[in-house]
JSON list of C-alpha atoms and ligand atoms in Angstrom, two decimals:
[
{"chain": "S", "resi": 1, "resn": "MET", "atom": "CA", "xyz": [73.97, 6.45, -39.46]},
{"chain": "S", "resi": 2, "resn": "VAL", "atom": "CA", "xyz": [74.72, 2.91, -38.32]},
{"chain": "S", "resi": 3, "resn": "GLY", "atom": "CA", "xyz": [76.65, 2.85, -35.21]},
{"chain": "S", "resi": 4, "resn": "VAL", "atom": "CA", "xyz": [78.25, 0.36, -32.59]},
{"chain": "S", "resi": 5, "resn": "LYS", "atom": "CA", "xyz": [77.14, 0.49, -29.08]},
{"chain": "S", "resi": 6, "resn": "THR", "atom": "CA", "xyz": [79.86, 0.28, -26.64]},
{"chain": "S", "resi": 7, "resn": "ASN", "atom": "CA", "xyz": [80.09, 0.69, -22.85]},
{"chain": "S", "resi": 8, "resn": "ARG", "atom": "CA", "xyz": [80.67, 4.28, -23.00]},
{"chain": "S", "resi": 9, "resn": "LYS", "atom": "CA", "xyz": [79.35, 5.86, -26.31]},
{"chain": "S", "resi": 10, "resn": "THR", "atom": "CA", "xyz": [78.12, 5.16, -29.78]},
{"chain": "S", "resi": 11, "resn": "ILE", "atom": "CA", "xyz": [80.97, 4.94, -32.24]},
{"chain": "S", "resi": 12, "resn": "THR", "atom": "CA", "xyz": [79.90, 5.42, -35.93]},
{"chain": "S", "resi": 13, "resn": "ASP", "atom": "CA", "xyz": [82.33, 4.00, -38.26]},
{"chain": "S", "resi": 14, "resn": "LYS", "atom": "CA", "xyz": [81.82, 6.80, -41.11]},
{"chain": "S", "resi": 15, "resn": "ASN", "atom": "CA", "xyz": [82.56, 9.90, -39.26]},
{"chain": "S", "resi": 16, "resn": "PHE", "atom": "CA", "xyz": [85.16, 12.02, -40.98]},
{"chain": "S", "resi": 17, "resn": "ALA", "atom": "CA", "xyz": [86.92, 15.22, -40.53]},
{"chain": "S", "resi": 18, "resn": "VAL", "atom": "CA", "xyz": [88.27, 17.79, -43.18]},
{"chain": "S", "resi": 19, "resn": "LEU", "atom": "CA", "xyz": [91.54, 19.51, -42.39]},
{"chain": "S", "resi": 20, "resn": "ALA", "atom": "CA", "xyz": [91.64, 22.77, -44.24]},
{"chain": "S", "resi": 21, "resn": "SER", "atom": "CA", "xyz": [93.95, 25.99, -44.05]},
{"chain": "S", "resi": 22, "resn": "GLY", "atom": "CA", "xyz": [92.65, 28.27, -46.68]},
{"chain": "S", "resi": 23, "resn": "PHE", "atom": "CA", "xyz": [89.74, 29.29, -48.97]},
{"chain": "S", "resi": 24, "resn": "GLY", "atom": "CA", "xyz": [88.14, 25.78, -48.59]},
{"chain": "S", "resi": 25, "resn": "SER", "atom": "CA", "xyz": [86.61, 25.31, -52.03]},
{"chain": "S", "resi": 26, "resn": "ASN", "atom": "CA", "xyz": [87.22, 21.57, -51.81]},
{"chain": "S", "resi": 27, "resn": "LEU", "atom": "CA", "xyz": [85.66, 21.57, -48.14]},
{"chain": "S", "resi": 28, "resn": "GLN", "atom": "CA", "xyz": [82.57, 23.16, -49.85]},
{"chain": "S", "resi": 29, "resn": "ALA", "atom": "CA", "xyz": [82.24, 20.52, -52.53]},
{"chain": "S", "resi": 30, "resn": "THR", "atom": "CA", "xyz": [82.50, 18.13, -49.67]},
{"chain": "S", "resi": 31, "resn": "ILE", "atom": "CA", "xyz": [79.77, 19.72, -47.57]},
{"chain": "S", "resi": 32, "resn": "ASP", "atom": "CA", "xyz": [77.61, 19.80, -50.84]},
{"chain": "S", "resi": 33, "resn": "ALA", "atom": "CA", "xyz": [78.32, 16.13, -51.66]},
{"chain": "S", "resi": 34, "resn": "VAL", "atom": "CA", "xyz": [77.36, 15.10, -48.08]},
{"chain": "S", "resi": 35, "resn": "LYS", "atom": "CA", "xyz": [74.18, 16.97, -48.51]},
{"chain": "S", "resi": 36, "resn": "ARG", "atom": "CA", "xyz": [73.32, 15.49, -51.61]},
{"chain": "S", "resi": 37, "resn": "GLY", "atom": "CA", "xyz": [73.86, 12.03, -50.19]},
{"chain": "S", "resi": 38, "resn": "ASP", "atom": "CA", "xyz": [76.86, 11.54, -52.46]},
{"chain": "S", "resi": 39, "resn": "ILE", "atom": "CA", "xyz": [79.26, 11.01, -49.52]},
{"chain": "S", "resi": 40, "resn": "LYS", "atom": "CA", "xyz": [77.65, 8.40, -47.36]},
{"chain": "S", "resi": 41, "resn": "GLY", "atom": "CA", "xyz": [79.48, 9.63, -44.20]},
{"chain": "S", "resi": 42, "resn": "LYS", "atom": "CA", "xyz": [79.16, 12.12, -41.42]},
{"chain": "S", "resi": 43, "resn": "LEU", "atom": "CA", "xyz": [81.27, 15.25, -41.83]},
{"chain": "S", "resi": 44, "resn": "ALA", "atom": "CA", "xyz": [81.78, 15.75, -38.14]},
{"chain": "S", "resi": 45, "resn": "LEU", "atom": "CA", "xyz": [84.51, 18.16, -37.84]},
{"chain": "S", "resi": 46, "resn": "VAL", "atom": "CA", "xyz": [86.46, 20.79, -39.64]},
{"chain": "S", "resi": 47, "resn": "VAL", "atom": "CA", "xyz": [89.94, 21.62, -38.38]},
{"chain": "S", "resi": 48, "resn": "SER", "atom": "CA", "xyz": [92.04, 24.42, -39.58]},
{"chain": "S", "resi": 49, "resn": "ASP", "atom": "CA", "xyz": [95.48, 25.55, -38.58]},
{"chain": "S", "resi": 50, "resn": "ARG", "atom": "CA", "xyz": [94.79, 29.08, -39.55]},
{"chain": "S", "resi": 51, "resn": "ARG", "atom": "CA", "xyz": [92.37, 31.29, -37.35]},
{"chain": "S", "resi": 52, "resn": "ASP", "atom": "CA", "xyz": [91.45, 33.17, -40.57]},
{"chain": "S", "resi": 53, "resn": "ALA", "atom": "CA", "xyz": [90.84, 30.35, -43.08]},
{"chain": "S", "resi": 54, "resn": "TYR", "atom": "CA", "xyz": [87.49, 30.96, -44.76]},
{"chain": "S", "resi": 55, "resn": "ALA", "atom": "CA", "xyz": [87.06, 27.15, -44.58]},
{"chain": "S", "resi": 56, "resn": "LEU", "atom": "CA", "xyz": [86.04, 27.88, -40.89]},
{"chain": "S", "resi": 57, "resn": "THR", "atom": "CA", "xyz": [83.38, 30.22, -42.10]},
{"chain": "S", "resi": 58, "resn": "ARG", "atom": "CA", "xyz": [82.07, 27.64, -44.43]},
{"chain": "S", "resi": 59, "resn": "ALA", "atom": "CA", "xyz": [81.99, 25.00, -41.56]},
{"chain": "S", "resi": 60, "resn": "CYS", "atom": "CA", "xyz": [79.97, 27.66, -39.46]},
{"chain": "S", "resi": 61, "resn": "LYS", "atom": "CA", "xyz": [77.56, 28.40, -42.33]},
{"chain": "S", "resi": 62, "resn": "ALA", "atom": "CA", "xyz": [77.03, 24.69, -42.82]},
{"chain": "S", "resi": 63, "resn": "LYS", "atom": "CA", "xyz": [76.60, 24.16, -38.79]},
{"chain": "S", "resi": 64, "resn": "ILE", "atom": "CA", "xyz": [79.46, 21.91, -38.91]},
{"chain": "S", "resi": 65, "resn": "PRO", "atom": "CA", "xyz": [81.46, 21.82, -35.70]},
{"chain": "S", "resi": 66, "resn": "SER", "atom": "CA", "xyz": [84.99, 23.25, -36.41]},
{"chain": "S", "resi": 67, "resn": "VAL", "atom": "CA", "xyz": [88.12, 23.88, -34.35]},
{"chain": "S", "resi": 68, "resn": "PHE", "atom": "CA", "xyz": [91.19, 26.24, -34.88]},
{"chain": "S", "resi": 69, "resn": "ILE", "atom": "CA", "xyz": [94.19, 24.63, -33.43]},
{"chain": "S", "resi": 70, "resn": "ASP", "atom": "CA", "xyz": [97.03, 27.21, -33.15]},
{"chain": "S", "resi": 71, "resn": "PRO", "atom": "CA", "xyz": [100.35, 25.56, -34.54]},
{"chain": "S", "resi": 72, "resn": "THR", "atom": "CA", "xyz": [102.31, 28.44, -32.90]},
{"chain": "S", "resi": 73, "resn": "ILE", "atom": "CA", "xyz": [101.68, 27.34, -29.32]},
{"chain": "S", "resi": 74, "resn": "PHE", "atom": "CA", "xyz": [102.98, 23.96, -29.76]},
{"chain": "S", "resi": 75, "resn": "ALA", "atom": "CA", "xyz": [106.75, 23.09, -29.58]},
{"chain": "S", "resi": 76, "resn": "ASP", "atom": "CA", "xyz": [107.14, 20.97, -32.58]},
{"chain": "S", "resi": 77, "resn": "ARG", "atom": "CA", "xyz": [105.15, 18.87, -35.24]},
{"chain": "S", "resi": 78, "resn": "GLU", "atom": "CA", "xyz": [104.76, 15.91, -33.00]},
{"chain": "S", "resi": 79, "resn": "SER", "atom": "CA", "xyz": [103.02, 17.75, -29.86]},
{"chain": "S", "resi": 80, "resn": "TYR", "atom": "CA", "xyz": [100.97, 19.47, -32.60]},
{"chain": "S", "resi": 81, "resn": "GLY", "atom": "CA", "xyz": [99.98, 16.13, -34.12]},
{"chain": "S", "resi": 82, "resn": "ARG", "atom": "CA", "xyz": [99.13, 14.71, -30.88]},
{"chain": "S", "resi": 83, "resn": "GLU", "atom": "CA", "xyz": [96.74, 17.47, -30.15]},
{"chain": "S", "resi": 84, "resn": "LEU", "atom": "CA", "xyz": [95.03, 16.96, -33.54]},
{"chain": "S", "resi": 85, "resn": "ILE", "atom": "CA", "xyz": [94.57, 13.56, -32.84]},
{"chain": "S", "resi": 86, "resn": "ARG", "atom": "CA", "xyz": [93.16, 14.05, -29.44]},
{"chain": "S", "resi": 87, "resn": "GLN", "atom": "CA", "xyz": [90.61, 16.49, -30.98]},
{"chain": "S", "resi": 88, "resn": "LEU", "atom": "CA", "xyz": [89.82, 14.02, -33.85]},
{"chain": "S", "resi": 89, "resn": "GLN", "atom": "CA", "xyz": [89.52, 11.04, -31.28]},
{"chain": "S", "resi": 90, "resn": "THR", "atom": "CA", "xyz": [87.30, 13.04, -29.03]},
{"chain": "S", "resi": 91, "resn": "ALA", "atom": "CA", "xyz": [84.98, 13.66, -32.05]},
{"chain": "S", "resi": 92, "resn": "ASP", "atom": "CA", "xyz": [85.05, 9.88, -32.97]},
{"chain": "S", "resi": 93, "resn": "ILE", "atom": "CA", "xyz": [86.69, 10.69, -36.24]},
{"chain": "S", "resi": 94, "resn": "GLN", "atom": "CA", "xyz": [87.52, 7.81, -38.31]},
{"chain": "S", "resi": 95, "resn": "TYR", "atom": "CA", "xyz": [88.67, 9.26, -41.66]},
{"chain": "S", "resi": 96, "resn": "ILE", "atom": "CA", "xyz": [90.70, 12.42, -42.50]},
{"chain": "S", "resi": 97, "resn": "VAL", "atom": "CA", "xyz": [90.32, 14.40, -45.46]},
{"chain": "S", "resi": 98, "resn": "LEU", "atom": "CA", "xyz": [92.90, 16.93, -46.26]},
{"chain": "S", "resi": 99, "resn": "ALA", "atom": "CA", "xyz": [91.83, 19.81, -48.33]},
{"chain": "S", "resi": 100, "resn": "GLY", "atom": "CA", "xyz": [94.35, 22.34, -48.61]},
{"chain": "S", "resi": 101, "resn": "PHE", "atom": "CA", "xyz": [95.97, 21.56, -45.26]},
{"chain": "S", "resi": 102, "resn": "MET", "atom": "CA", "xyz": [99.06, 23.27, -45.63]},
{"chain": "S", "resi": 103, "resn": "ARG", "atom": "CA", "xyz": [100.82, 21.57, -42.66]},
{"chain": "S", "resi": 104, "resn": "ILE", "atom": "CA", "xyz": [103.22, 18.54, -42.78]},
{"chain": "S", "resi": 105, "resn": "LEU", "atom": "CA", "xyz": [101.57, 15.72, -40.60]},
{"chain": "S", "resi": 106, "resn": "SER", "atom": "CA", "xyz": [103.68, 14.18, -37.92]},
{"chain": "S", "resi": 107, "resn": "GLU", "atom": "CA", "xyz": [104.63, 10.54, -38.27]},
{"chain": "S", "resi": 108, "resn": "HIS", "atom": "CA", "xyz": [102.63, 9.46, -35.37]},
{"chain": "S", "resi": 109, "resn": "PHE", "atom": "CA", "xyz": [99.57, 11.25, -36.70]},
{"chain": "S", "resi": 110, "resn": "VAL", "atom": "CA", "xyz": [100.27, 9.44, -40.16]},
{"chain": "S", "resi": 111, "resn": "LYS", "atom": "CA", "xyz": [100.51, 5.95, -38.33]},
{"chain": "S", "resi": 112, "resn": "THR", "atom": "CA", "xyz": [97.65, 6.48, -36.18]},
{"chain": "S", "resi": 113, "resn": "PHE", "atom": "CA", "xyz": [95.17, 7.06, -39.07]},
{"chain": "S", "resi": 114, "resn": "HIS", "atom": "CA", "xyz": [97.08, 4.61, -41.59]},
{"chain": "S", "resi": 115, "resn": "ASN", "atom": "CA", "xyz": [95.40, 4.50, -45.07]},
{"chain": "S", "resi": 116, "resn": "ARG", "atom": "CA", "xyz": [92.59, 6.60, -43.54]},
{"chain": "S", "resi": 117, "resn": "ILE", "atom": "CA", "xyz": [93.90, 9.85, -44.54]},
{"chain": "S", "resi": 118, "resn": "ILE", "atom": "CA", "xyz": [93.19, 11.22, -48.17]},
{"chain": "S", "resi": 119, "resn": "ASN", "atom": "CA", "xyz": [94.38, 14.18, -50.00]},
{"chain": "S", "resi": 120, "resn": "VAL", "atom": "CA", "xyz": [93.97, 16.08, -53.24]},
{"chain": "S", "resi": 121, "resn": "HIS", "atom": "CA", "xyz": [96.98, 17.31, -55.06]},
{"chain": "S", "resi": 122, "resn": "PRO", "atom": "CA", "xyz": [96.47, 19.69, -58.20]},
{"chain": "S", "resi": 123, "resn": "ALA", "atom": "CA", "xyz": [98.98, 17.64, -60.62]},
{"chain": "S", "resi": 124, "resn": "LEU", "atom": "CA", "xyz": [99.46, 14.25, -61.87]},
{"chain": "S", "resi": 125, "resn": "LEU", "atom": "CA", "xyz": [101.65, 12.73, -59.23]},
{"chain": "S", "resi": 126, "resn": "PRO", "atom": "CA", "xyz": [104.66, 11.96, -59.09]},
{"chain": "S", "resi": 127, "resn": "SER", "atom": "CA", "xyz": [105.12, 14.93, -61.39]},
{"chain": "S", "resi": 128, "resn": "PHE", "atom": "CA", "xyz": [104.94, 18.55, -59.64]},
{"chain": "S", "resi": 129, "resn": "ARG", "atom": "CA", "xyz": [104.97, 17.73, -56.03]},
{"chain": "S", "resi": 130, "resn": "GLY", "atom": "CA", "xyz": [104.94, 20.46, -53.51]},
{"chain": "S", "resi": 131, "resn": "SER", "atom": "CA", "xyz": [102.81, 23.67, -52.85]},
{"chain": "S", "resi": 132, "resn": "HIS", "atom": "CA", "xyz": [102.94, 25.23, -56.19]},
{"chain": "S", "resi": 133, "resn": "ALA", "atom": "CA", "xyz": [102.06, 22.42, -58.34]},
{"chain": "S", "resi": 134, "resn": "ILE", "atom": "CA", "xyz": [99.85, 24.44, -60.87]},
{"chain": "S", "resi": 135, "resn": "ALA", "atom": "CA", "xyz": [102.33, 27.18, -61.40]},
{"chain": "S", "resi": 136, "resn": "ASP", "atom": "CA", "xyz": [105.20, 24.62, -61.67]},
{"chain": "S", "resi": 137, "resn": "ALA", "atom": "CA", "xyz": [103.31, 22.50, -64.30]},
{"chain": "S", "resi": 138, "resn": "LEU", "atom": "CA", "xyz": [102.60, 25.84, -66.32]},
{"chain": "S", "resi": 139, "resn": "ALA", "atom": "CA", "xyz": [106.21, 26.99, -66.04]},
{"chain": "S", "resi": 140, "resn": "PHE", "atom": "CA", "xyz": [107.61, 23.71, -67.15]},
{"chain": "S", "resi": 141, "resn": "GLY", "atom": "CA", "xyz": [105.61, 23.92, -70.42]},
{"chain": "S", "resi": 142, "resn": "VAL", "atom": "CA", "xyz": [103.97, 20.48, -69.91]},
{"chain": "S", "resi": 143, "resn": "LYS", "atom": "CA", "xyz": [100.77, 20.09, -72.17]},
{"chain": "S", "resi": 144, "resn": "VAL", "atom": "CA", "xyz": [99.02, 17.90, -69.67]},
{"chain": "S", "resi": 145, "resn": "THR", "atom": "CA", "xyz": [98.57, 18.23, -65.98]},
{"chain": "S", "resi": 146, "resn": "GLY", "atom": "CA", "xyz": [95.83, 17.25, -63.88]},
{"chain": "S", "resi": 147, "resn": "VAL", "atom": "CA", "xyz": [94.49, 16.14, -60.39]},
{"chain": "S", "resi": 148, "resn": "THR", "atom": "CA", "xyz": [95.55, 13.34, -57.91]},
{"chain": "S", "resi": 149, "resn": "ILE", "atom": "CA", "xyz": [93.77, 11.86, -55.21]},
{"chain": "S", "resi": 150, "resn": "HIS", "atom": "CA", "xyz": [95.82, 9.88, -52.83]},
{"chain": "S", "resi": 151, "resn": "LEU", "atom": "CA", "xyz": [96.07, 8.22, -49.58]},
{"chain": "S", "resi": 152, "resn": "VAL", "atom": "CA", "xyz": [98.67, 9.89, -47.18]},
{"chain": "S", "resi": 153, "resn": "ASP", "atom": "CA", "xyz": [101.93, 8.07, -46.16]},
{"chain": "S", "resi": 154, "resn": "ASP", "atom": "CA", "xyz": [105.02, 9.32, -44.39]},
{"chain": "S", "resi": 155, "resn": "LYS", "atom": "CA", "xyz": [106.57, 11.21, -47.47]},
{"chain": "S", "resi": 156, "resn": "ILE", "atom": "CA", "xyz": [105.03, 14.36, -48.80]},
{"chain": "S", "resi": 157, "resn": "ASP", "atom": "CA", "xyz": [102.69, 14.00, -52.03]},
{"chain": "S", "resi": 158, "resn": "HIS", "atom": "CA", "xyz": [103.44, 10.28, -52.25]},
{"chain": "S", "resi": 159, "resn": "GLY", "atom": "CA", "xyz": [100.93, 7.77, -50.95]},
{"chain": "S", "resi": 160, "resn": "PRO", "atom": "CA", "xyz": [98.96, 5.26, -52.81]},
{"chain": "S", "resi": 161, "resn": "ILE", "atom": "CA", "xyz": [97.07, 6.79, -55.59]},
{"chain": "S", "resi": 162, "resn": "VAL", "atom": "CA", "xyz": [93.21, 6.54, -55.64]},
{"chain": "S", "resi": 163, "resn": "SER", "atom": "CA", "xyz": [92.38, 8.52, -58.75]},
{"chain": "S", "resi": 164, "resn": "GLN", "atom": "CA", "xyz": [93.67, 10.91, -61.02]},
{"chain": "S", "resi": 165, "resn": "GLU", "atom": "CA", "xyz": [92.17, 13.00, -64.01]},
{"chain": "S", "resi": 166, "resn": "ALA", "atom": "CA", "xyz": [94.14, 14.78, -66.71]},
{"chain": "S", "resi": 167, "resn": "VAL", "atom": "CA", "xyz": [93.66, 18.56, -67.55]},
{"chain": "S", "resi": 168, "resn": "LEU", "atom": "CA", "xyz": [95.20, 19.85, -70.95]},
{"chain": "S", "resi": 169, "resn": "ILE", "atom": "CA", "xyz": [97.12, 22.97, -70.77]},
{"chain": "S", "resi": 170, "resn": "GLU", "atom": "CA", "xyz": [96.25, 25.19, -73.79]},
{"chain": "S", "resi": 171, "resn": "PRO", "atom": "CA", "xyz": [98.50, 27.85, -75.38]},
{"chain": "S", "resi": 172, "resn": "ARG", "atom": "CA", "xyz": [96.25, 30.61, -73.98]},
{"chain": "S", "resi": 173, "resn": "ASP", "atom": "CA", "xyz": [96.10, 29.25, -70.59]},
{"chain": "S", "resi": 174, "resn": "THR", "atom": "CA", "xyz": [97.26, 31.63, -67.81]},
{"chain": "S", "resi": 175, "resn": "LEU", "atom": "CA", "xyz": [97.66, 30.57, -64.15]},
{"chain": "S", "resi": 176, "resn": "LYS", "atom": "CA", "xyz": [94.13, 31.69, -63.36]},
{"chain": "S", "resi": 177, "resn": "THR", "atom": "CA", "xyz": [92.49, 29.71, -65.99]},
{"chain": "S", "resi": 178, "resn": "LEU", "atom": "CA", "xyz": [94.48, 26.54, -65.31]},
{"chain": "S", "resi": 179, "resn": "GLU", "atom": "CA", "xyz": [93.60, 26.93, -61.69]},
{"chain": "S", "resi": 180, "resn": "LYS", "atom": "CA", "xyz": [90.03, 27.16, -62.61]},
{"chain": "S", "resi": 181, "resn": "LYS", "atom": "CA", "xyz": [90.09, 24.02, -64.70]},
{"chain": "S", "resi": 182, "resn": "ILE", "atom": "CA", "xyz": [91.99, 22.19, -61.96]},
{"chain": "S", "resi": 183, "resn": "HIS", "atom": "CA", "xyz": [89.75, 23.19, -59.25]},
{"chain": "S", "resi": 184, "resn": "ALA", "atom": "CA", "xyz": [86.56, 22.09, -61.31]},
{"chain": "S", "resi": 185, "resn": "VAL", "atom": "CA", "xyz": [88.05, 18.66, -61.67]},
{"chain": "S", "resi": 186, "resn": "GLU", "atom": "CA", "xyz": [88.98, 18.49, -58.00]},
{"chain": "S", "resi": 187, "resn": "HIS", "atom": "CA", "xyz": [85.50, 19.35, -57.05]},
{"chain": "S", "resi": 188, "resn": "ARG", "atom": "CA", "xyz": [83.98, 16.77, -59.14]},
{"chain": "S", "resi": 189, "resn": "ILE", "atom": "CA", "xyz": [86.47, 13.82, -58.36]},
{"chain": "S", "resi": 190, "resn": "TYR", "atom": "CA", "xyz": [87.49, 14.30, -54.59]},
{"chain": "S", "resi": 191, "resn": "PRO", "atom": "CA", "xyz": [83.90, 13.76, -53.31]},
{"chain": "S", "resi": 192, "resn": "LEU", "atom": "CA", "xyz": [83.84, 10.39, -55.23]},
{"chain": "S", "resi": 193, "resn": "ALA", "atom": "CA", "xyz": [86.98, 9.27, -53.62]},
{"chain": "S", "resi": 194, "resn": "ILE", "atom": "CA", "xyz": [85.95, 10.38, -50.24]},
{"chain": "S", "resi": 195, "resn": "ASN", "atom": "CA", "xyz": [82.95, 8.54, -50.50]},
{"chain": "S", "resi": 196, "resn": "LEU", "atom": "CA", "xyz": [84.87, 5.35, -51.30]},
{"chain": "S", "resi": 197, "resn": "LEU", "atom": "CA", "xyz": [87.27, 5.89, -48.40]},
{"chain": "S", "resi": 198, "resn": "VAL", "atom": "CA", "xyz": [84.52, 6.55, -45.77]},
{"chain": "S", "resi": 199, "resn": "THR", "atom": "CA", "xyz": [82.51, 3.64, -47.01]},
{"chain": "S", "resi": 200, "resn": "GLY", "atom": "CA", "xyz": [85.33, 1.16, -46.56]},
{"chain": "S", "resi": 201, "resn": "LYS", "atom": "CA", "xyz": [85.73, 0.43, -50.39]},
{"chain": "S", "resi": 202, "resn": "LEU", "atom": "CA", "xyz": [89.51, 1.08, -50.80]},
{"chain": "S", "resi": 203, "resn": "GLN", "atom": "CA", "xyz": [91.67, -1.59, -50.40]},
{"chain": "S", "resi": 204, "resn": "VAL", "atom": "CA", "xyz": [95.50, -0.95, -50.39]},
{"chain": "S", "resi": 205, "resn": "ARG", "atom": "CA", "xyz": [97.90, -3.43, -51.91]},
{"chain": "S", "resi": 206, "resn": "GLY", "atom": "CA", "xyz": [101.44, -1.88, -51.90]},
{"chain": "S", "resi": 207, "resn": "ARG", "atom": "CA", "xyz": [101.33, 1.00, -54.01]},
{"chain": "S", "resi": 208, "resn": "ARG", "atom": "CA", "xyz": [98.04, 0.20, -55.83]},
{"chain": "S", "resi": 209, "resn": "VAL", "atom": "CA", "xyz": [94.48, 1.05, -54.43]},
{"chain": "S", "resi": 210, "resn": "ILE", "atom": "CA", "xyz": [91.74, -1.26, -55.58]},
{"chain": "S", "resi": 211, "resn": "VAL", "atom": "CA", "xyz": [88.28, -0.20, -55.28]},
{"chain": "S", "resi": 212, "resn": "LYS", "atom": "CA", "xyz": [86.15, -3.20, -53.69]},
{"chain": "S", "resi": 213, "resn": "THR", "atom": "CA", "xyz": [82.79, -3.84, -55.33]},
{"chain": "V", "resi": 301, "resn": "GRF", "atom": "C1", "xyz": [93.57, 22.70, -53.93]},
{"chain": "V", "resi": 301, "resn": "GRF", "atom": "O1", "xyz": [94.06, 23.10, -55.15]},
{"chain": "V", "resi": 301, "resn": "GRF", "atom": "C2", "xyz": [94.49, 21.38, -53.65]},
{"chain": "V", "resi": 301, "resn": "GRF", "atom": "O2", "xyz": [94.62, 20.67, -54.65]},
{"chain": "V", "resi": 301, "resn": "GRF", "atom": "C3", "xyz": [95.45, 21.65, -52.75]},
{"chain": "V", "resi": 301, "resn": "GRF", "atom": "O3", "xyz": [95.25, 22.83, -52.23]},
{"chain": "V", "resi": 301, "resn": "GRF", "atom": "C4", "xyz": [93.96, 23.57, -52.96]},
{"chain": "V", "resi": 301, "resn": "GRF", "atom": "C5", "xyz": [93.11, 23.84, -51.91]},
{"chain": "V", "resi": 301, "resn": "GRF", "atom": "O4", "xyz": [92.09, 24.55, -52.34]},
{"chain": "V", "resi": 301, "resn": "GRF", "atom": "N1", "xyz": [95.98, 20.55, -51.93]},
{"chain": "V", "resi": 301, "resn": "GRF", "atom": "P1", "xyz": [90.65, 24.98, -51.30]},
{"chain": "V", "resi": 301, "resn": "GRF", "atom": "O5", "xyz": [91.26, 25.61, -50.12]},
{"chain": "V", "resi": 301, "resn": "GRF", "atom": "O6", "xyz": [90.15, 23.80, -51.31]},
{"chain": "V", "resi": 301, "resn": "GRF", "atom": "O7", "xyz": [90.03, 25.93, -52.23]}
]
């Protein structure tokens, strides 16, 4: 890890954190990609807003520092966001990877990590925003849905798009089979995008994200 020595401590420019609320399969894909060397950054912290998130167990098994930050003890989104920022900055985190983090980030949080927060959404944005995107796509009867990786801005499921991949919905698909297909795509393309982010390869021009070569 290349670091910059300051008077106080070494600041690495590739430390990133994963924020997750649930099962953490995207966290696992990230952990595995770091291990393989496909993500050239250090996964230095896992944060959850749920004490019982399986993501925390995955972090523990992989010996990655993790923290549960209890949202119920904060008055509002802003104060929760400030605590998140405090913990992330204490760990010298430069980039934030959202992996099923079911909480809206505060305005201040998004500003603090401007263009350094990435999210995975299980549909082809701008279609099917929100937390039931797979079921909504199936119910709507679309023939094609997919996965979107995007940077996070101040609106939900809206920031500049890094990558997308389509997934066909076949007549015999159920919620279960479609989820399985979507997750397989997520686990393959999210690590690629995370690597571009943490190695500083993403350049944002308006709504367009260009990969620096
Ligand atoms: C994924 O489908 C992701 O697209 C969405 O939340 C889900 C998280 O799943 N944002 P997991 O916790 O990574 O298994």
